[in-house]
XYZ file of N, CA and C in Angstrom:
582
model
N -22.544 -13.433 7.263
C -23.244 -14.547 6.127
C -23.393 -15.846 7.209
N -23.741 -16.769 6.075
C -23.954 -18.116 6.742
C -23.428 -19.132 5.483
N -23.035 -20.656 6.332
C -22.990 -21.529 5.567
C -24.256 -22.645 5.895
N -24.571 -22.729 4.698
C -25.848 -24.010 5.060
C -25.099 -25.313 4.584
N -25.681 -26.373 5.059
C -24.984 -27.715 4.779
C -26.719 -29.003 4.761
N -26.905 -29.412 3.765
C -27.822 -30.008 3.650
C -27.518 -31.480 3.346
N -27.444 -32.588 4.204
C -26.750 -33.967 3.821
C -28.193 -34.988 4.065
N -27.773 -36.093 3.100
C -28.797 -36.966 3.391
C -28.410 -38.292 3.306
N -28.514 -39.090 3.744
C -27.579 -40.964 4.205
C -29.071 -41.618 4.076
N -28.852 -42.776 3.329
C -29.853 -43.881 2.940
C -28.827 -45.570 3.079
N -30.003 -45.579 3.450
C -29.343 -47.570 3.187
C -30.246 -48.050 3.669
N -30.301 -49.965 3.657
C -31.395 -50.851 3.752
C -30.937 -51.491 5.084
N -31.620 -52.348 5.826
C -31.459 -52.787 7.087
C -31.002 -54.481 6.604
N -31.577 -54.984 5.459
C -31.115 -56.366 4.918
C -31.436 -56.144 3.544
N -31.724 -56.948 3.078
C -32.060 -57.490 1.542
C -33.769 -56.924 1.463
N -34.487 -57.846 2.607
C -35.610 -57.586 2.215
C -36.635 -56.534 2.891
N -35.993 -55.507 3.455
C -36.410 -54.385 4.153
C -36.175 -53.481 3.028
N -37.035 -52.514 3.938
C -37.364 -51.288 2.802
C -36.240 -50.346 2.935
N -35.507 -49.308 2.100
C -34.511 -48.459 2.342
C -34.956 -47.229 3.442
N -34.090 -46.952 3.799
C -34.530 -45.981 5.175
C -33.166 -44.791 4.683
N -34.011 -43.628 4.814
C -33.404 -42.385 4.435
C -33.223 -41.552 5.944
N -32.355 -40.475 6.027
C -32.238 -39.691 7.107
C -31.877 -38.702 6.305
N -32.093 -36.942 7.263
C -31.873 -35.712 6.209
C -31.197 -34.831 7.628
N -30.404 -34.303 7.193
C -30.040 -33.184 8.163
C -29.815 -31.546 7.739
N -30.161 -30.571 8.018
C -29.940 -29.555 7.819
C -28.842 -28.886 8.978
N -28.296 -28.203 8.530
C -26.743 -27.093 9.521
C -26.892 -26.196 8.663
N -27.100 -24.633 9.428
C -26.714 -23.633 9.335
C -25.479 -23.308 10.119
N -24.450 -22.605 9.779
C -23.015 -22.386 10.360
C -23.000 -20.583 10.046
N -23.100 -19.713 11.017
C -22.496 -18.536 10.781
C -21.124 -18.516 10.155
N -20.899 -17.453 9.785
C -19.456 -17.552 9.154
C -19.018 -15.859 9.845
N -17.417 -15.822 9.779
C -17.108 -14.388 10.515
C -16.562 -13.969 9.379
N -16.808 -12.832 8.962
C -15.674 -12.463 7.834
C -15.003 -11.557 8.646
N -13.447 -11.533 8.230
C -12.471 -10.710 8.734
C -12.515 -9.123 8.385
N -12.185 -8.341 9.395
C -12.639 -6.842 9.220
C -11.714 -6.722 8.168
N -12.074 -5.418 7.282
C -10.905 -4.545 6.610
C -9.509 -4.169 7.023
N -8.578 -4.106 6.798
C -7.481 -3.846 7.791
C -7.659 -2.190 7.266
N -8.360 -1.130 8.188
C -8.064 0.232 8.139
C -7.218 0.749 8.971
N -5.825 0.760 8.332
C -4.951 1.947 9.534
C -5.531 3.451 8.932
N -5.131 4.093 10.552
C -5.732 5.455 10.514
C -4.872 5.874 12.176
N -4.858 7.022 11.947
C -4.161 7.713 12.990
C -4.659 9.007 12.952
N -5.237 9.613 14.738
C -5.559 11.377 15.066
C -4.283 11.790 15.719
N -4.378 13.485 15.261
C -3.402 13.473 16.298
C -4.056 15.203 16.446
N -3.952 15.581 18.010
C -4.812 16.239 18.221
C -3.623 17.256 19.143
N -3.563 18.760 18.849
C -2.279 19.172 19.356
C -2.923 20.735 20.115
N -2.330 21.045 21.287
C -2.971 22.291 21.988
C -1.565 22.965 22.354
N -1.991 24.458 22.471
C -1.196 25.644 22.270
C -1.497 26.226 23.612
N -0.354 26.689 24.467
C -0.955 27.235 25.860
C -0.029 28.368 26.165
N -0.695 29.679 26.234
C 0.283 30.696 26.178
C 0.734 31.008 27.456
N 1.814 31.561 28.045
C 2.561 31.951 29.251
C 3.054 33.680 29.037
N 2.282 34.324 29.976
C 3.218 35.918 30.136
C 4.689 35.586 30.705
N 5.408 35.173 29.666
C 6.802 34.800 29.931
C 7.684 36.606 30.208
N 6.979 37.239 29.033
C 7.848 38.724 29.425
C 7.376 39.801 30.669
N 6.470 39.643 31.406
C 5.978 39.753 32.569
C 5.047 41.561 31.994
N 4.386 41.128 31.044
C 3.835 42.634 30.914
C 2.576 42.103 31.754
N 2.106 41.417 31.876
C 0.371 41.534 32.552
C -0.281 41.215 31.564
N 0.372 40.480 29.932
C -0.766 40.437 28.716
C -0.333 39.296 28.649
N -1.005 38.556 28.231
C -0.665 36.940 28.010
C -0.810 36.647 26.158
N 0.163 36.874 25.765
C -0.199 36.509 23.997
C 0.498 37.949 23.458
N 1.435 38.492 24.223
C 1.588 39.479 23.423
C 3.467 39.504 22.807
N 3.782 40.382 22.099
C 5.279 40.044 21.424
C 6.337 39.356 22.857
N 7.207 38.502 22.561
C 7.940 38.160 23.593
C 7.299 37.030 24.570
N 6.024 36.264 24.639
C 5.128 35.521 25.056
C 5.554 34.440 24.626
N 5.595 33.198 25.233
C 5.870 31.849 24.895
C 4.507 30.849 25.346
N 4.370 30.453 23.686
C 3.745 29.414 23.493
C 4.297 27.818 23.423
N 3.123 27.086 24.397
C 4.201 25.595 24.582
C 3.104 24.700 24.254
N 3.361 23.948 23.397
C 2.710 22.816 22.575
C 2.827 21.387 22.627
N 1.747 20.882 23.138
C 1.320 19.485 23.055
C 0.762 18.393 22.314
N 1.467 17.371 22.311
C 1.131 16.679 21.171
C 0.197 15.242 21.850
N -0.995 14.613 20.964
C -1.636 12.986 21.591
C -1.957 12.524 20.426
N -1.610 11.713 20.450
C -2.137 10.847 18.979
C -3.236 9.822 19.449
N -3.532 9.190 18.826
C -4.736 8.264 18.769
C -4.782 7.081 17.761
N -4.675 6.129 17.795
C -5.138 5.143 16.567
C -6.923 5.176 16.221
N -6.565 5.636 15.485
C -8.343 5.560 15.064
C -8.515 4.578 14.336
N -7.424 3.412 13.873
C -7.972 2.467 13.372
C -7.934 1.241 13.708
N -7.999 0.173 12.745
C -8.082 -1.648 13.159
C -6.824 -2.391 13.337
N -5.384 -1.539 13.118
C -3.900 -1.997 12.979
C -3.457 -1.633 14.003
N -2.164 -2.403 14.351
C -1.768 -1.978 15.421
C -0.707 -0.901 14.778
N -0.002 0.153 15.559
C 0.595 1.330 14.662
C 1.952 1.085 15.780
N 3.313 1.421 14.539
C 4.269 1.593 15.494
C 5.062 2.655 15.008
N 6.375 3.042 16.206
C 7.119 4.277 15.647
C 6.260 5.456 15.212
N 5.505 5.728 16.519
C 4.393 7.298 15.863
C 5.491 8.461 16.571
N 5.462 9.197 15.251
C 6.418 10.582 15.713
C 5.893 11.558 15.037
N 6.445 12.780 15.632
C 5.890 14.141 15.502
C 6.602 15.107 14.492
N 6.374 15.892 13.805
C 7.144 16.922 13.119
C 6.408 17.898 12.956
N 7.241 19.207 13.231
C 6.449 20.508 13.329
C 7.473 21.110 13.184
N 7.474 22.339 11.553
C 7.882 23.251 11.051
C 8.342 24.495 11.620
N 7.131 24.846 12.624
C 6.979 25.949 13.784
C 8.511 25.953 14.394
N 9.040 24.431 14.926
C 9.520 24.145 15.868
C 10.743 23.545 15.449
N 11.899 24.199 14.921
C 12.962 23.429 14.215
C 14.050 22.728 15.572
N 13.924 22.733 16.461
C 14.404 22.295 17.538
C 13.810 21.229 18.190
N 12.155 20.627 17.857
C 11.183 19.907 18.534
C 11.862 18.170 18.558
N 11.808 17.661 19.547
C 12.214 16.510 19.509
C 11.286 15.539 20.691
N 10.379 14.826 20.304
C 9.415 13.977 20.870
C 10.242 12.389 20.689
N 9.845 11.851 22.122
C 10.314 10.186 21.798
C 8.985 9.547 20.945
N 9.384 8.919 20.324
C 8.022 8.281 19.494
C 7.700 7.012 20.467
N 5.905 6.969 19.879
C 5.633 5.902 20.652
C 6.176 4.695 20.129
N 6.102 3.899 20.903
C 6.671 2.466 20.093
C 6.059 1.471 19.898
N 4.728 1.763 20.054
C 3.223 0.523 19.485
C 2.491 1.707 20.025
N 1.336 1.504 19.250
C 0.075 1.950 19.802
C -1.261 1.222 19.069
N -2.006 0.231 19.976
C -3.149 -0.345 19.731
C -4.256 0.049 19.310
N -4.793 0.096 18.591
C -6.250 0.464 17.974
C -6.924 0.890 19.284
N -7.197 1.968 19.249
C -8.371 2.671 20.109
C -7.313 3.011 21.198
N -6.288 3.285 21.386
C -5.583 3.538 22.466
C -4.842 4.793 22.159
N -4.995 6.059 23.030
C -4.043 7.356 23.034
C -2.510 7.490 23.682
N -2.066 7.952 23.688
C -0.545 8.526 23.852
C -0.431 9.958 23.704
N 0.042 10.454 24.999
C 0.968 11.859 25.299
C 2.240 11.950 24.270
N 2.623 12.608 23.604
C 4.060 12.399 23.599
C 5.090 13.272 24.611
N 6.362 12.781 25.336
C 7.138 13.665 26.080
C 8.221 14.577 24.726
N 8.090 15.930 24.887
C 9.199 16.569 23.886
C 9.666 17.755 24.606
N 10.698 17.872 24.136
C 11.683 18.943 24.325
C 11.539 20.411 22.954
N 11.723 21.325 23.128
C 11.992 22.141 22.135
C 10.315 22.627 21.236
N 9.451 22.185 22.538
C 8.047 22.193 22.067
C 7.430 23.918 22.285
N 8.454 24.818 22.399
C 7.766 26.217 23.158
C 7.957 27.279 21.537
N 7.652 28.602 21.600
C 7.622 29.189 20.465
C 7.478 30.440 21.195
N 8.483 31.732 20.974
C 8.045 32.595 21.336
C 7.221 34.194 20.302
N 6.688 34.479 20.706
C 5.653 35.381 19.791
C 6.286 36.449 19.401
N 6.204 36.647 18.382
C 7.250 38.054 17.134
C 6.542 39.036 16.809
N 7.131 40.051 16.742
C 5.786 41.079 16.579
C 5.279 41.027 15.206
N 5.665 40.544 14.210
C 5.380 40.093 13.002
C 3.747 39.413 13.151
N 3.679 38.410 14.414
C 2.587 37.743 14.478
C 1.576 38.423 15.222
N 2.291 39.220 16.078
C 1.341 39.975 16.790
C 0.242 41.195 15.917
N 1.132 41.364 15.003
C 0.723 42.345 13.666
C -0.541 41.837 13.161
N 0.158 40.594 13.034
C -1.318 39.203 12.031
C -2.152 38.570 13.010
N -1.958 38.926 14.017
C -3.239 38.518 15.113
C -3.168 37.377 15.399
N -2.318 36.505 14.890
C -2.442 35.247 15.315
C -1.329 34.230 14.937
N -0.959 33.338 15.808
C 0.149 32.409 15.156
C -0.312 30.989 14.588
N 0.042 30.566 13.363
C -0.666 29.283 13.161
C 0.310 27.960 12.905
N -0.292 27.147 13.956
C 1.116 26.207 13.427
C 0.143 24.485 13.019
N 0.853 24.256 11.794
C 0.398 22.790 11.333
C 1.644 21.752 11.968
N 1.078 20.727 12.616
C 2.157 19.563 13.184
C 1.431 18.414 12.075
N 2.797 17.393 12.032
C 2.265 16.249 11.761
C 2.702 15.433 12.331
N 1.897 13.916 12.557
C 2.588 12.937 13.049
C 2.133 11.643 11.781
N 3.651 10.505 12.046
C 3.628 9.883 11.110
C 3.751 8.459 12.139
N 3.498 7.145 11.324
C 3.859 6.156 11.924
C 3.643 5.160 10.728
N 4.016 3.614 11.466
C 3.737 2.635 10.264
C 2.862 1.523 10.828
N 2.041 1.046 10.041
C 0.795 0.388 10.561
C 1.154 -1.104 10.361
N 1.102 -1.927 11.029
C 1.726 -3.389 11.197
C 0.701 -4.056 9.743
N 1.566 -5.153 9.279
C 1.225 -6.148 8.325
C 1.419 -4.897 7.332
N 1.099 -5.574 6.359
C 0.770 -4.430 5.334
C 0.232 -3.301 5.191
N -0.131 -2.920 6.478
C -0.749 -1.178 6.477
C 0.302 -0.322 5.870
N 1.500 0.028 5.923
C 1.849 0.938 5.598
C 2.338 1.883 5.982
N 2.611 3.488 5.807
C 2.655 4.386 6.540
C 1.457 4.964 6.340
N 1.366 5.637 7.546
C 0.339 6.477 8.141
C 0.583 7.957 8.417
N -0.501 8.658 8.339
C -0.157 10.122 8.610
C -0.988 10.491 9.214
N -0.997 11.989 10.015
C -1.879 12.801 10.863
C -1.463 14.014 10.554
N -2.454 14.973 10.473
C -2.276 16.679 10.583
C -3.376 17.300 11.341
N -2.694 18.367 12.412
C -3.374 18.863 13.119
C -2.995 20.602 12.939
N -3.858 21.637 13.083
C -3.989 22.833 12.988
C -4.383 23.737 13.784
N -3.482 24.575 14.795
C -3.846 25.335 15.782
C -3.433 26.583 15.696
N -4.504 27.100 15.734
C -4.227 29.148 15.581
C -4.527 29.259 17.369
N -3.506 30.139 17.655
C -3.354 30.641 18.766
C -3.590 32.086 18.624
N -4.709 32.681 19.138
C -4.749 34.310 18.894
C -3.720 35.098 20.121
N -2.850 36.246 19.261
C -1.743 36.898 20.397
C -2.874 38.612 20.007
N -1.958 39.011 20.996
C -2.191 40.466 21.042
C -1.428 41.446 21.223
N -1.708 42.859 21.084
C -0.619 43.908 21.565
C -1.149 44.603 22.659
N -0.369 45.103 23.268
C -0.602 46.157 24.363
C 0.051 47.805 23.879
N -0.564 48.359 23.151
C -0.093 49.570 22.445
C -0.856 51.117 23.003
N -0.358 52.099 23.272
C -0.954 53.262 23.855
C -0.214 54.058 23.119
N -1.208 55.421 22.640
C -0.524 56.218 21.737
C -1.418 57.663 22.447
N -0.175 58.771 22.667
C -0.624 60.114 23.068
C -0.771 61.016 22.092
N -1.733 61.798 22.294
C -1.552 62.798 21.222
C -1.406 64.109 22.407
N -0.888 65.216 22.081
C -0.994 66.547 22.765
C -1.138 67.627 21.580
N -2.437 68.170 22.043
C -2.570 69.463 21.253
C -2.365 70.561 22.382
N -1.428 71.548 22.057
C -1.385 72.834 22.630
C -2.315 73.906 22.103
N -3.037 74.730 22.782
C -3.652 75.906 22.858
C -3.120 77.094 23.193
N -2.970 78.094 22.595
C -2.680 79.863 22.886
C -4.170 80.542 23.224
N -3.915 81.263 24.334
C -4.873 82.052 24.968
C -4.363 83.257 25.390
N -5.323 84.508 25.110
C -4.477 85.814 25.617
C -5.222 85.909 26.999
N -4.166 85.549 27.650
C -4.083 85.922 29.492
C -3.850 87.329 29.840
N -3.633 88.241 28.380
C -3.393 89.791 29.303
C -4.636 90.512 28.425
N -5.352 89.670 27.933
C -6.757 90.259 27.291
C -6.397 91.696 26.678
N -5.332 91.620 25.668
C -4.960 92.858 24.677
C -5.207 92.575 23.215
N -5.749 91.431 22.943
C -6.114 90.594 21.936
C -5.037 90.181 20.729
N -3.563 89.962 21.330
C -2.904 89.527 21.061
C -2.371 87.997 21.772
N -1.870 87.091 21.072
C -1.052 85.536 21.812
C 0.042 85.609 21.394
N 0.723 84.762 22.565
C 2.046 84.816 22.240
C 3.140 85.765 23.177
N 2.521 86.712 24.189
C 3.404 87.527 24.915
C 3.438 86.674 25.889
N 4.232 87.649 26.722
C 4.548 87.246 28.167
C 2.949 87.217 28.773
N 2.748 86.154 29.576
C 1.529 86.467 30.886
C 0.519 85.552 29.651
N 0.637 85.251 28.852
C -0.775 84.477 27.737
C -0.625 83.301 28.099
N -1.820 82.635 28.302
C -1.712 80.941 28.696
C -1.395 80.230 27.841
N -0.774 79.284 27.498
C -1.099 77.725 26.682
C -1.591 76.578 27.592
N -2.313 76.067 26.999
C -3.284 75.239 27.303
C -3.106 73.571 26.768
N -3.191 72.645 27.153
C -3.169 71.116 26.829
C -3.447 70.475 26.772
N -4.369 69.979 25.507
C -5.028 68.819 25.968
C -4.665 67.280 25.184
N -4.791 66.402 26.126
C -3.990 65.622 26.139
C -5.123 64.114 25.689
N -4.992 63.339 24.995
C -5.364 62.056 24.273
C -5.046 61.099 24.320
N -5.209 60.287 24.601
C -5.021 58.704 25.247
C -5.395 57.871 24.475
N -4.658 56.854 23.750
C -5.659 56.116 22.616
C -5.275 54.483 22.997
N -6.165 53.503 22.752
C -5.595 52.376 23.162
C -5.802 51.611 21.325
N -4.167 51.473 20.755
C -4.058 51.160 19.628
C -3.492 49.588 19.693
N -3.964 48.835 20.615
C -3.219 47.539 20.740
C -4.884 46.673 20.572
N -4.453 45.975 20.540
C -5.892 44.868 20.753
C -6.127 44.170 22.185
N -6.036 44.982 23.223
C -6.196 44.344 24.822
C -7.400 45.586 25.104
């Protein structure tokens, strides 16, 4: 916006002179302080390691390692930025003491690994929901952010079906005697998700 000022000055040089008048106009731009907006963004990533040595990344017994990155997406300084993650009860991350507007930081954590269970393989996915908390400077108050990551998991499973068939190897019209043949048919099925 603007502030307009219109000033007028008047007077005379002497008792016999005509009055003198001067006028000036000034327009001054004003700056409005931005509305305080505390905001926080959390980005979580999960990467899978074939820790059980099966040759397949993402089956039961493998490990998912989670990483957390926070961004101050508002216009106030954020303090004591920290992470909580119910999937990882042993998670301990070093809080970020201060995070300026527009700045990002990756938290240094321990206990940020999860071992994939058989139940999660059956479900086909490991869903993880983490939360970031901070305090905004001044009167900003508490700020929270959440992120959800789904890591697809898979199973390695083979099923073998064996079907025996008796054949009349002696050609006497009967089966199940000495000299008859037993033929086996093998059917191998991939019942996993790989």
